[in-house]
Short mmCIF file of C-alpha atoms in Angstrom, two decimals:
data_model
loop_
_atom_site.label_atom_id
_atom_site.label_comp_id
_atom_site.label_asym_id
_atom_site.label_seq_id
_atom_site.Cartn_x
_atom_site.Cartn_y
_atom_site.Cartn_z
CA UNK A 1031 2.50 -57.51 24.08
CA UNK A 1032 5.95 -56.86 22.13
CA UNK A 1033 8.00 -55.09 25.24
CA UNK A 1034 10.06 -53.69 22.33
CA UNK A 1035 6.85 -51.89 20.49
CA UNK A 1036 5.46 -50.82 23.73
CA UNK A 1037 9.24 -49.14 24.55
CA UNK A 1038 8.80 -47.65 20.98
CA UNK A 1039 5.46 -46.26 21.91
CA UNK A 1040 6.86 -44.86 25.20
CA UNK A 1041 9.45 -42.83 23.75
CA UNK A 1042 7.36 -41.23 21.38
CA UNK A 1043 4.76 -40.00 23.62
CA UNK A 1044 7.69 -38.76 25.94
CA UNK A 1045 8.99 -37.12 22.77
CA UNK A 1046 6.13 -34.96 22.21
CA UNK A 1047 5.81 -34.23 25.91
CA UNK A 1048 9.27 -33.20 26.25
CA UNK A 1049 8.25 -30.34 22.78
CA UNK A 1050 5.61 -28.94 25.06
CA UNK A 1051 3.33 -28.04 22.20
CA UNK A 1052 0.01 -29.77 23.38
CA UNK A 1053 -3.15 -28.29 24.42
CA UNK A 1054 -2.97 -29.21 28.47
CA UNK A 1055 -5.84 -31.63 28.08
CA UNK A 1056 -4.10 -33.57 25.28
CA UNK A 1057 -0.92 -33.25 27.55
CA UNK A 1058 -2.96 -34.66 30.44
CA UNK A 1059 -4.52 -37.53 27.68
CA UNK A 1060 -0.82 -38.28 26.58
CA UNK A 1061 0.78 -38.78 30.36
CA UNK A 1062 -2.12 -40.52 31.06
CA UNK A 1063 -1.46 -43.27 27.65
CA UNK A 1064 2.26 -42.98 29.04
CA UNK A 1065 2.06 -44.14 32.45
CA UNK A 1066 -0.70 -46.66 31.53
CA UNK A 1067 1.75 -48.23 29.25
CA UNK A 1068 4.34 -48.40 31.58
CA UNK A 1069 2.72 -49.01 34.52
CA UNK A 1070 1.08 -52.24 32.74
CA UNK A 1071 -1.97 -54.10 34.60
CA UNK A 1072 -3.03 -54.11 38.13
CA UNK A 1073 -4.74 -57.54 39.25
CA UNK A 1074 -6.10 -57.31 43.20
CA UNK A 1075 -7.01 -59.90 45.14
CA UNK A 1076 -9.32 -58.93 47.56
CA UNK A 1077 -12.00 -60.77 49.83
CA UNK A 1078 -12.31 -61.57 53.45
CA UNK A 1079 -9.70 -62.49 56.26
CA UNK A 1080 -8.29 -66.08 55.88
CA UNK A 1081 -10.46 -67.06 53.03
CA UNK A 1082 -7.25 -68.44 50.86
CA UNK A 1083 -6.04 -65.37 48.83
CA UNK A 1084 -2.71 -65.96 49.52
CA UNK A 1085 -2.69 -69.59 48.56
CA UNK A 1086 -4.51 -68.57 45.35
CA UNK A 1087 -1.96 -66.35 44.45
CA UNK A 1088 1.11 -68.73 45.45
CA UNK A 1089 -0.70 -71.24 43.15
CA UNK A 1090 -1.72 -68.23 40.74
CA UNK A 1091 2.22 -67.29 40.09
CA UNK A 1092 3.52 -71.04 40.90
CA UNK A 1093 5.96 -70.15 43.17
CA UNK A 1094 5.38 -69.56 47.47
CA UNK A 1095 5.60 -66.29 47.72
CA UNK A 1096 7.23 -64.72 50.96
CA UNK A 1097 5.03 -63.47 53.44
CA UNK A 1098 5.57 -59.64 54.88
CA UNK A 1099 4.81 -58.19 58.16
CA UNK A 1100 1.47 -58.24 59.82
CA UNK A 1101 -1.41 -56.38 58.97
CA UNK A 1102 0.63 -55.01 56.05
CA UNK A 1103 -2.06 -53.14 53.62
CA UNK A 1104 -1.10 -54.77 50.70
CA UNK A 1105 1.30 -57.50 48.85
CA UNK A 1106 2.59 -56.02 45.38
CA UNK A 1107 4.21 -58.71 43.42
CA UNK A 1108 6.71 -57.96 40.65
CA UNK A 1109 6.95 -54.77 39.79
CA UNK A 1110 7.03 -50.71 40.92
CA UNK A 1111 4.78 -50.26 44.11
CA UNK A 1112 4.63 -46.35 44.03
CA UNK A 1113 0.73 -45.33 43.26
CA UNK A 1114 0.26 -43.21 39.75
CA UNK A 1115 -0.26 -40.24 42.13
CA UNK A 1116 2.60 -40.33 44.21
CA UNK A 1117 2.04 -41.75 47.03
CA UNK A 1118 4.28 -44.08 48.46
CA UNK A 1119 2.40 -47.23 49.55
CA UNK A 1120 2.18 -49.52 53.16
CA UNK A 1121 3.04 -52.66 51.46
CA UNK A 1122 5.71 -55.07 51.11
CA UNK A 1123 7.27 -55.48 48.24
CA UNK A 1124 8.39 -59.03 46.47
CA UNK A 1125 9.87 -59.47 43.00
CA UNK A 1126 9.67 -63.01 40.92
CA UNK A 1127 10.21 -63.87 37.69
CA UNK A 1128 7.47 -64.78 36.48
CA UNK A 1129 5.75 -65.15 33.07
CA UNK A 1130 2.47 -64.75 34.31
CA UNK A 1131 4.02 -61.50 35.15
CA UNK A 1132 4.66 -59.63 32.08
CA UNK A 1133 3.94 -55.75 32.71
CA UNK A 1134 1.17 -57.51 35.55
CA UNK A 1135 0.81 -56.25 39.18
CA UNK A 1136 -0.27 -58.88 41.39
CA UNK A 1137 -1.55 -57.51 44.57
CA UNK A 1138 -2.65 -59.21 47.31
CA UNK A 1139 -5.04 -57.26 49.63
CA UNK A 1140 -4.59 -58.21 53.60
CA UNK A 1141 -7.09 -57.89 56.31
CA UNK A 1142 -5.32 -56.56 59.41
CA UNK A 1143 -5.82 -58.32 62.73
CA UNK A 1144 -8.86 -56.49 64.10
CA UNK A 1145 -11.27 -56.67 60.95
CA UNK A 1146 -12.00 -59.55 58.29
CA UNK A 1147 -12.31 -57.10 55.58
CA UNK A 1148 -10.75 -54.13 55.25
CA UNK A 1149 -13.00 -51.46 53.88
CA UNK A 1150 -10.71 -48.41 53.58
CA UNK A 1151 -7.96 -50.39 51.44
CA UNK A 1152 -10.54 -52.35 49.13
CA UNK A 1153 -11.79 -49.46 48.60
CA UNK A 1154 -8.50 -48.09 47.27
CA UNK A 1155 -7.65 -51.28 46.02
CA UNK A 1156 -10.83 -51.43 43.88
CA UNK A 1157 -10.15 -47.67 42.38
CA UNK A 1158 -6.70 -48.21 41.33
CA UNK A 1159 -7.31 -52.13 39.85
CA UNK A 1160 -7.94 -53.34 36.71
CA UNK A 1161 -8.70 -56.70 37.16
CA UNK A 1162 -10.06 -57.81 40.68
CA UNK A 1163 -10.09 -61.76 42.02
CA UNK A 1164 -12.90 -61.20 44.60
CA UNK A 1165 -12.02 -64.43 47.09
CA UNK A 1166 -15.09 -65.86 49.12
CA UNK A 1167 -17.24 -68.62 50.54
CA UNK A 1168 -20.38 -67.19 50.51
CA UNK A 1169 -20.01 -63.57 49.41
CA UNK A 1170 -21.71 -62.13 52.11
CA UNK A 1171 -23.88 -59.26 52.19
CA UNK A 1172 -20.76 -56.93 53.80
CA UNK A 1173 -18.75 -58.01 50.47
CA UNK A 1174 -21.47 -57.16 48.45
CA UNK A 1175 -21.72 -53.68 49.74
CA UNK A 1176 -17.87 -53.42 49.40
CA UNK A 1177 -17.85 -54.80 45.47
CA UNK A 1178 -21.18 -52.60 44.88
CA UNK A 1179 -18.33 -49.52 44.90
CA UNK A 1180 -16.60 -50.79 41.77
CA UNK A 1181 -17.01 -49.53 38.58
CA UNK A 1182 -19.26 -50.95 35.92
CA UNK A 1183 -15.88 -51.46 33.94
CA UNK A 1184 -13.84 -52.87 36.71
CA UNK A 1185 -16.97 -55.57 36.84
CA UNK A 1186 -16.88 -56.51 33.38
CA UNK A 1187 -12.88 -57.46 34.15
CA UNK A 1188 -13.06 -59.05 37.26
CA UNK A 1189 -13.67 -62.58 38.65
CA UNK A 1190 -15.59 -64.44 41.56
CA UNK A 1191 -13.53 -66.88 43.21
CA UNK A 1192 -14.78 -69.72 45.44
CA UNK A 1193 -11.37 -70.90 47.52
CA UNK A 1194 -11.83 -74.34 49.58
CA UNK A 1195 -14.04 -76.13 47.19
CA UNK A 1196 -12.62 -79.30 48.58
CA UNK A 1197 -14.06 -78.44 52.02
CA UNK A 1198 -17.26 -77.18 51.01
CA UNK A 1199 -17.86 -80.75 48.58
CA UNK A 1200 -16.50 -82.54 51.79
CA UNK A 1201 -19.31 -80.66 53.74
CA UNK A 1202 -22.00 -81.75 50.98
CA UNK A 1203 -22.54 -78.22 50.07
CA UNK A 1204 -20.55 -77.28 47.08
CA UNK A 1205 -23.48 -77.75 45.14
CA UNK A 1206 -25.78 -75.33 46.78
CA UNK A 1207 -22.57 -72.86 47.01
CA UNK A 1208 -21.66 -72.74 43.54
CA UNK A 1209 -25.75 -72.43 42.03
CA UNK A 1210 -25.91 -69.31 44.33
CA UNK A 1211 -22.45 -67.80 43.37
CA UNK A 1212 -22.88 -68.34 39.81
CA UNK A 1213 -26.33 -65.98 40.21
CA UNK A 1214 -24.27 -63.52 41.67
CA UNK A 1215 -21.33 -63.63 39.40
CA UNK A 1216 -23.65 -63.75 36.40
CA UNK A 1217 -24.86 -60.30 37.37
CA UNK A 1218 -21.60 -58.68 38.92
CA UNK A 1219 -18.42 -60.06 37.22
CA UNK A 1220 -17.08 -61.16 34.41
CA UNK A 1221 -16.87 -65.04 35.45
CA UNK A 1222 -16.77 -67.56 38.39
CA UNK A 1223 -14.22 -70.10 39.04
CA UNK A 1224 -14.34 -72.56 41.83
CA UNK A 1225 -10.69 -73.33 43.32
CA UNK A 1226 -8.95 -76.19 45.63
CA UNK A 1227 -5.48 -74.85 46.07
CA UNK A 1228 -5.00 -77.14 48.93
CA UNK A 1229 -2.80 -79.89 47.72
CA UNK A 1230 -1.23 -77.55 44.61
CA UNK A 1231 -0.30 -75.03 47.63
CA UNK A 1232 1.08 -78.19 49.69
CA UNK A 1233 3.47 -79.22 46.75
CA UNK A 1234 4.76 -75.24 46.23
CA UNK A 1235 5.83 -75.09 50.06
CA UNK A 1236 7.58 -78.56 49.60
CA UNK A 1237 9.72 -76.99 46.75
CA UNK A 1238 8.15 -79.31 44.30
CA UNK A 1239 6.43 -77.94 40.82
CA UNK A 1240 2.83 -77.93 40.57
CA UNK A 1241 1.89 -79.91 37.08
CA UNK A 1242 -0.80 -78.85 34.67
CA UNK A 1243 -2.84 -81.88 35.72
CA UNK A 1244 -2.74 -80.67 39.10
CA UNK A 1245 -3.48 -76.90 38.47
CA UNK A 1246 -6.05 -78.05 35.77
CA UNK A 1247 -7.39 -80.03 39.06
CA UNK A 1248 -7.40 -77.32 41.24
CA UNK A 1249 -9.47 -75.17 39.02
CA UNK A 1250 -6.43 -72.14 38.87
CA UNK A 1251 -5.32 -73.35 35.38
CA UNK A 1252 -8.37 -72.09 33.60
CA UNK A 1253 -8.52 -69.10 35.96
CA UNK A 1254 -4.91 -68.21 34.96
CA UNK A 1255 -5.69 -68.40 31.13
CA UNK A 1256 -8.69 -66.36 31.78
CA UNK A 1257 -6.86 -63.48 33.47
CA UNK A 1258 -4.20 -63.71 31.32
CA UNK A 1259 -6.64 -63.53 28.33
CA UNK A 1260 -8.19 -60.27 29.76
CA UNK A 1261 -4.30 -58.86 30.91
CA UNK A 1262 -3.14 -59.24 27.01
CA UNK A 1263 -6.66 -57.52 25.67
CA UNK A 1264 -6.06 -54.48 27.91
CA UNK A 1265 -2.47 -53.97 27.08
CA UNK A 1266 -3.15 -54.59 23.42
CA UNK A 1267 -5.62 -51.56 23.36
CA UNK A 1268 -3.61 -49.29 25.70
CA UNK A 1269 -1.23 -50.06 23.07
CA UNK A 1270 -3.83 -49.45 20.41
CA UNK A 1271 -4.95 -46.15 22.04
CA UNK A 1272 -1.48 -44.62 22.37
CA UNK A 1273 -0.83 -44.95 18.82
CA UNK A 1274 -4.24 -43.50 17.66
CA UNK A 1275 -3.38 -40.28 19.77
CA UNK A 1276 0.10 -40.08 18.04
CA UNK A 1277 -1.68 -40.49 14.70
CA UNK A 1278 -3.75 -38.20 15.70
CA UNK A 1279 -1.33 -35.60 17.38
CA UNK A 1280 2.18 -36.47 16.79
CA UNK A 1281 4.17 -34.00 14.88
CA UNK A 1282 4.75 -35.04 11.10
CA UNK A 1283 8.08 -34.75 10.07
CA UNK A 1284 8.74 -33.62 6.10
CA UNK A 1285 10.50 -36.49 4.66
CA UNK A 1286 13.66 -35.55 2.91
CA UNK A 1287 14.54 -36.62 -0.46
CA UNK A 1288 17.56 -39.88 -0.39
CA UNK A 1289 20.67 -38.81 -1.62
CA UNK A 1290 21.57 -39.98 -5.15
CA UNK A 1291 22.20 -43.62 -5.78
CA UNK A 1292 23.71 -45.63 -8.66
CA UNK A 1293 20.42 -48.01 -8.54
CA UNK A 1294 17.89 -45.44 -7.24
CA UNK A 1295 14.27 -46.10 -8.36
CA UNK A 1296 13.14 -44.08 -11.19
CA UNK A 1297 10.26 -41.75 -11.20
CA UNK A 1298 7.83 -43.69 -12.85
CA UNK A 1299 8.97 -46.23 -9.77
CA UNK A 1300 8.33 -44.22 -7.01
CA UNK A 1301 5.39 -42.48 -8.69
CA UNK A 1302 2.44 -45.15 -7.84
CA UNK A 1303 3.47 -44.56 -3.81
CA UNK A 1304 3.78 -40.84 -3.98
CA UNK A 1305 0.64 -41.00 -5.24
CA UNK A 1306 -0.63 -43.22 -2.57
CA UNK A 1307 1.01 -41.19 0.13
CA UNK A 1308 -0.20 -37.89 -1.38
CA UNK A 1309 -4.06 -39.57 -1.15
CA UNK A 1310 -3.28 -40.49 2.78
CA UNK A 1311 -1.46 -37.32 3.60
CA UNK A 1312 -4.58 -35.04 2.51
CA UNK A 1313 -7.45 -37.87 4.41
CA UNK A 1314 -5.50 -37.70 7.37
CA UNK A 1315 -7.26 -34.71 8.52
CA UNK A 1316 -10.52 -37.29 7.80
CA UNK A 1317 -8.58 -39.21 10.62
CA UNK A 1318 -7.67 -36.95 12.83
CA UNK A 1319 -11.09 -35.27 13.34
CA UNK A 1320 -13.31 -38.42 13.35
CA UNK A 1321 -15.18 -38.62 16.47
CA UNK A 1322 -14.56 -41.13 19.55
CA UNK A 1323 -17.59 -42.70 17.73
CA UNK A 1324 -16.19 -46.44 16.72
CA UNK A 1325 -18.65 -46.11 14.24
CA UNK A 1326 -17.08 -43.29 12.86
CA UNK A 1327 -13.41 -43.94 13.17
CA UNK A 1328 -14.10 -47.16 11.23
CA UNK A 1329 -16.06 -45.77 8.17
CA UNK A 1330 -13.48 -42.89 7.93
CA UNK A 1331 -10.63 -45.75 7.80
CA UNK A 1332 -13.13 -48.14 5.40
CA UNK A 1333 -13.28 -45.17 3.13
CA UNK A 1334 -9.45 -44.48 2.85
CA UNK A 1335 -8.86 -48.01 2.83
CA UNK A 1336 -11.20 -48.62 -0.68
CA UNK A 1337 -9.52 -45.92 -2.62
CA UNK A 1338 -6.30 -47.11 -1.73
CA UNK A 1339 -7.11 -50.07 -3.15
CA UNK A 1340 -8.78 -48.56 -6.23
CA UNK A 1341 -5.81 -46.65 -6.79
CA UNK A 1342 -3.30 -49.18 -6.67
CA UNK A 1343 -5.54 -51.60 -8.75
CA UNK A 1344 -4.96 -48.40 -11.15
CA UNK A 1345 -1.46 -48.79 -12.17
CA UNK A 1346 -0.39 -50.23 -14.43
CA UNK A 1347 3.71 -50.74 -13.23
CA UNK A 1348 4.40 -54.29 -12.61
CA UNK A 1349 7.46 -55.01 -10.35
CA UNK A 1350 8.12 -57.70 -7.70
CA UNK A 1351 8.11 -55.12 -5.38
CA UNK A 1352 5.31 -53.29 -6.17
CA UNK A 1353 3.18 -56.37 -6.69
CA UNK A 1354 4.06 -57.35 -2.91
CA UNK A 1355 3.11 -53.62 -1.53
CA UNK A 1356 -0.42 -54.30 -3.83
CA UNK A 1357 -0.86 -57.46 -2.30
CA UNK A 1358 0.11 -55.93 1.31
CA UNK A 1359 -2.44 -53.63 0.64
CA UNK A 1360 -5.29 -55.61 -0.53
CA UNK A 1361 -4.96 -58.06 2.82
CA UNK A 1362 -4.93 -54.71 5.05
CA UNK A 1363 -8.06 -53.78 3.32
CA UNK A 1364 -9.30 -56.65 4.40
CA UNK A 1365 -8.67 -56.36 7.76
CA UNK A 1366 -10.05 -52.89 7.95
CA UNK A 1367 -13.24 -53.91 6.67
CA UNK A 1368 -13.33 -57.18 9.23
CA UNK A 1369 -12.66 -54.68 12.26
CA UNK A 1370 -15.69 -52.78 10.33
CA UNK A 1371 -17.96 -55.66 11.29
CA UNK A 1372 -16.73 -55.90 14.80
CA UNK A 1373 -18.04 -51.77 15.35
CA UNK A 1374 -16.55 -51.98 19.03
CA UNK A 1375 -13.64 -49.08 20.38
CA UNK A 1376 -10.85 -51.65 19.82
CA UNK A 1377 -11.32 -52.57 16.55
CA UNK A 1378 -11.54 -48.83 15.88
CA UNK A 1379 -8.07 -48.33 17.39
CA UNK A 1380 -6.94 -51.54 15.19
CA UNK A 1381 -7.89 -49.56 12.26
CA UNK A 1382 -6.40 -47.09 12.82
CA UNK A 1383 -3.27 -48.45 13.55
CA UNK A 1384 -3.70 -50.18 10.44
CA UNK A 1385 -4.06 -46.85 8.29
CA UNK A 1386 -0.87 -45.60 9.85
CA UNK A 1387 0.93 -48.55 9.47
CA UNK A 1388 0.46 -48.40 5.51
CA UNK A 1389 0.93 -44.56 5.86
CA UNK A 1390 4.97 -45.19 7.50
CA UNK A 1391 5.71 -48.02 4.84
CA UNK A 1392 5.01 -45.74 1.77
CA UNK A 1393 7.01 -42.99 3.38
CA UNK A 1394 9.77 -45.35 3.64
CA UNK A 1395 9.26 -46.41 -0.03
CA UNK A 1396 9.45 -42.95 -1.26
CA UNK A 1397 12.55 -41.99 0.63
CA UNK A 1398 14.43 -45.10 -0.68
#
């Protein structure tokens, strides 16, 4: 995600926060899309004592990270450690650079000495994620009870992890483990990956840099690009959210006429875009009052999107400009009607964002 959009995004949604003119559940909605965007996305790893989560996650962010004091009640990596609600957290606090950790929290969840698995913290842990790396060899029936108090959504984002597939193949039983795991991950997360950090783990403490072949090997490449994949789809519609409720809510500010120029556009110039503008300015409403309904949303932009099209396929001016802003048009068209096929909440929001993007641009034309 474009750090520079999301800053863009930030400051707009502060900006209508700081005018005080929202209902206070829209004012709730809009510090909610704020802090989500800044806060970016919480990964936990969570699972029993000594299973490996901490050499996952070395191997994970390819680097060793350092280790805090015992029994600590969790290992934020990165970034901000204060919970949304205020409360200052038990943890210990490290910060990398990282790629992998663009606007990601990587938290590591640690069993204290007298218990394996910590209920009271997963159970935090598992509220506040929003991506969980459940660590086991055998999911056991007390982590099944613990994961059975995650959301249906936090499932559908979340992955079973088998650590120490080395040992378990040494054993002869990697087979057996991973048929049963799969059956459980097929039903209660989002994927499975079998891991052997062992020897990546053992290069990262001698200061050397783990290769691709060897993190391909150890099974934590294609985790990586799967979390990764999921971490860029949930910031892309937090993104895609935010900027639906300012299109939705955001003050619209009259746009003033540009002083005189020598080489200003003539009417009959400007006239195919006011006319445009005009047509989105009085469907915006349309917009505005559509349902939550994907369904909806995505007819309502469809709609404006067709005669916006029909109207520019009206004119009859012929410009290098204006044949570029036709042409702009006619390919977000076609996007709008793709996302139309897709029917999902995202491609809503994508839309959306689509309609307003075209809606800024003519402004911008007519002020010129």
């Amino acid at each position: 995600m474009d750090d520079a959009a999301c800053g863009q995004v930030v400051a707009r949604l502060d900006h209508i926060l700081s005018a005080e003119q929202l209902a206070p559940a829209l004012t709730h909605q809009a510090r909610a899309l704020r802090d989500r965007l800044r806060t970016g996305v919480r990964v936990v790893l969570v699972g029993p004592r000594g299973v490996g989560k901490s050499q996952l996650r070395d191997v994970l962010l390819g680097e060793e990270v350092p280790g805090g004091p015992p029994g600590i009640a969790a290992l934020s990596v990165g970034h901000d450690i204060t919970d949304p609600e205020g409360e200052e957290l038990d943890v210990h606090a490290v910060t990398l650079r990282n790629p992998f950790l663009d606007r990601t929290h990587v938290i590591d969840l640690a069993a204290s000495e007298e218990t394996g698995l910590p209920a009271e913290r997963i159970s935090w842990a598992l509220s506040r994620a929003d991506i969980a790396l459940w660590c086991t060899q055998c999911f056991s029936e007390e982590e099944a009870a613990l994961w059975a108090q995650a959301s249906d959504h936090l499932k559908d984002h979340s992955f079973l992890v088998l650590t120490k597939a080395d040992a378990l193949a040494g054993a002869g039983t990697l087979h057996a483990r991973v048929a049963a795991l799969q059956a459980v991950a097929a039903e209660e997360f989002h994927s499975f990956f079998p891991t052997s950090t062992f020897h990546a783990h053992k290069a990262l403490r001698a200061g050397q840099e783990v290769s691709e072949a060897q993190l391909a090997a150890s099974g934590v490449l294609a985790l990586r690009q799967s979390v990764s994949g999921l971490v860029a789809s949930g910031q892309r519609a937090d993104l895609d959210s935010a900027l639906l409720f300012l299109q939705r809510h955001e003050p619209r500010e009259p746009v003033l006429p540009a002083p005189a120029r020598g080489k200003s556009k003539t009417s009959a110039q400007v006239q195919p875009y006011e006319n445009a503008l005009n047509l989105l300015r009085s469907r915006t409403c349309d917009l505005a009052t559509a349902t939550a309904e994907a369904d909806t949303v995505l007819e309502t932009c469809g709609t404006l999107a067709e005669d916006l099209v029909e109207l520019a396929a009206e004119q009859t001016q012929s410009d290098a400009s204006f044949d570029a802003w036709r042409n702009d048009l006619y390919e977000a068209s076609d996007k709008v009607m793709l996302m139309g096929l897709e029917n999902d909440l995202r491609s809503a929001a994508d839309a959306a964002t689509v309609i307003l993007q075209l809606k800024r641009d003519l402004e911008a034309r007519v002020a010129l």
